[in-house]
Amino acid sequence: MHLKTYFFALTPDDRKVFAEKVGTSVGHLNNVAYGYTSLSPVASVAVERESDKAVTRQELHPDDYWLIWPELGIPSRKARITPSPEVPQSSIGIQ
């Protein structure tokens, strides 16, 4: 589950309690939820713990979680590569 979905499903009071348990502020979690910033590895572990794994470290750090937490394993090559949209050959001068 995305942090945004989980966090905004909480009541405002519960968001405050959640942020305190994670060791950060509601404002910082808002910024993370909207993609403006990221969480530290320590805070990411706390989010996973306090959300009962509804939000995972892998979801919070999809590009590098296996480097931060090797015990989570390396994703398959296919999972790590995001295919770019195909460029039509005509747009690059190939007929």
XYZ file of C-alpha atoms in Angstrom:
95
model
C 0.000 0.000 0.000
C 1.271 3.485 -0.747
C 2.064 5.687 2.217
C -0.324 8.322 0.860
C -3.244 5.883 0.893
C -2.439 4.595 4.353
C -1.636 7.941 5.951
C -4.639 9.865 4.652
C -7.003 7.055 5.680
C -6.073 7.897 9.280
C -7.918 10.561 11.228
C -5.954 13.775 11.838
C -5.411 12.750 15.469
C -4.210 9.292 14.409
C -1.826 10.888 11.853
C -0.246 12.866 14.677
C 0.150 9.749 16.826
C 1.519 7.781 13.860
C 4.057 10.520 13.076
C 5.178 10.622 16.708
C 5.656 6.840 16.767
C 7.637 7.035 13.529
C 9.780 9.811 14.978
C 8.876 12.543 12.549
C 6.204 15.171 11.963
C 2.851 15.076 10.216
C 4.187 17.702 7.811
C 7.170 15.561 6.865
C 4.958 12.512 6.290
C 2.677 14.679 4.131
C 5.705 15.659 2.036
C 6.798 12.028 1.734
C 3.266 10.919 0.824
C 3.154 13.477 -2.003
C 6.631 12.554 -3.225
C 8.367 15.814 -2.323
C 10.955 14.112 -0.134
C 11.852 10.668 1.152
C 12.146 9.038 4.538
C 15.387 8.047 6.176
C 15.998 4.309 6.452
C 15.346 4.482 10.210
C 11.995 6.241 9.705
C 11.101 3.793 6.926
C 11.569 0.855 9.288
C 9.349 2.655 11.813
C 6.629 3.255 9.191
C 6.672 -0.428 8.265
C 6.479 -1.415 11.942
C 3.787 1.102 12.953
C 1.631 0.348 9.908
C 1.850 -3.400 10.659
C 3.585 -3.806 7.280
C 0.720 -2.189 5.379
C 3.436 0.152 4.059
C 6.723 -1.637 3.435
C 10.325 -0.514 3.166
C 10.327 -1.772 -0.409
C 7.457 0.581 -1.251
C 9.151 3.496 0.476
C 12.499 2.889 -1.281
C 11.663 1.076 -4.545
C 14.875 2.154 -6.289
C 17.377 1.085 -3.655
C 15.841 -0.938 -0.825
C 18.079 -3.950 -1.533
C 21.149 -1.740 -1.051
C 19.889 -0.396 2.292
C 18.475 -3.692 3.589
C 20.271 -6.592 1.845
C 18.248 -9.087 3.883
C 15.178 -8.135 1.817
C 16.828 -9.602 -1.271
C 17.605 -8.251 -4.693
C 14.584 -7.780 -6.949
C 14.569 -9.546 -10.271
C 16.135 -7.620 -13.153
C 12.703 -7.197 -14.702
C 11.326 -5.594 -11.519
C 14.237 -3.113 -11.306
C 14.013 -1.888 -14.903
C 11.207 0.437 -15.818
C 10.730 0.288 -19.557
C 10.767 3.627 -21.300
C 7.979 4.426 -23.731
C 8.705 3.330 -27.259
C 9.847 6.072 -29.568
C 8.340 5.723 -33.017
C 11.109 5.110 -35.539
C 9.714 7.812 -37.820
C 10.354 10.430 -35.126
C 14.079 9.652 -35.132
C 14.475 9.643 -38.881
C 14.330 5.887 -39.546
C 12.010 4.888 -42.339
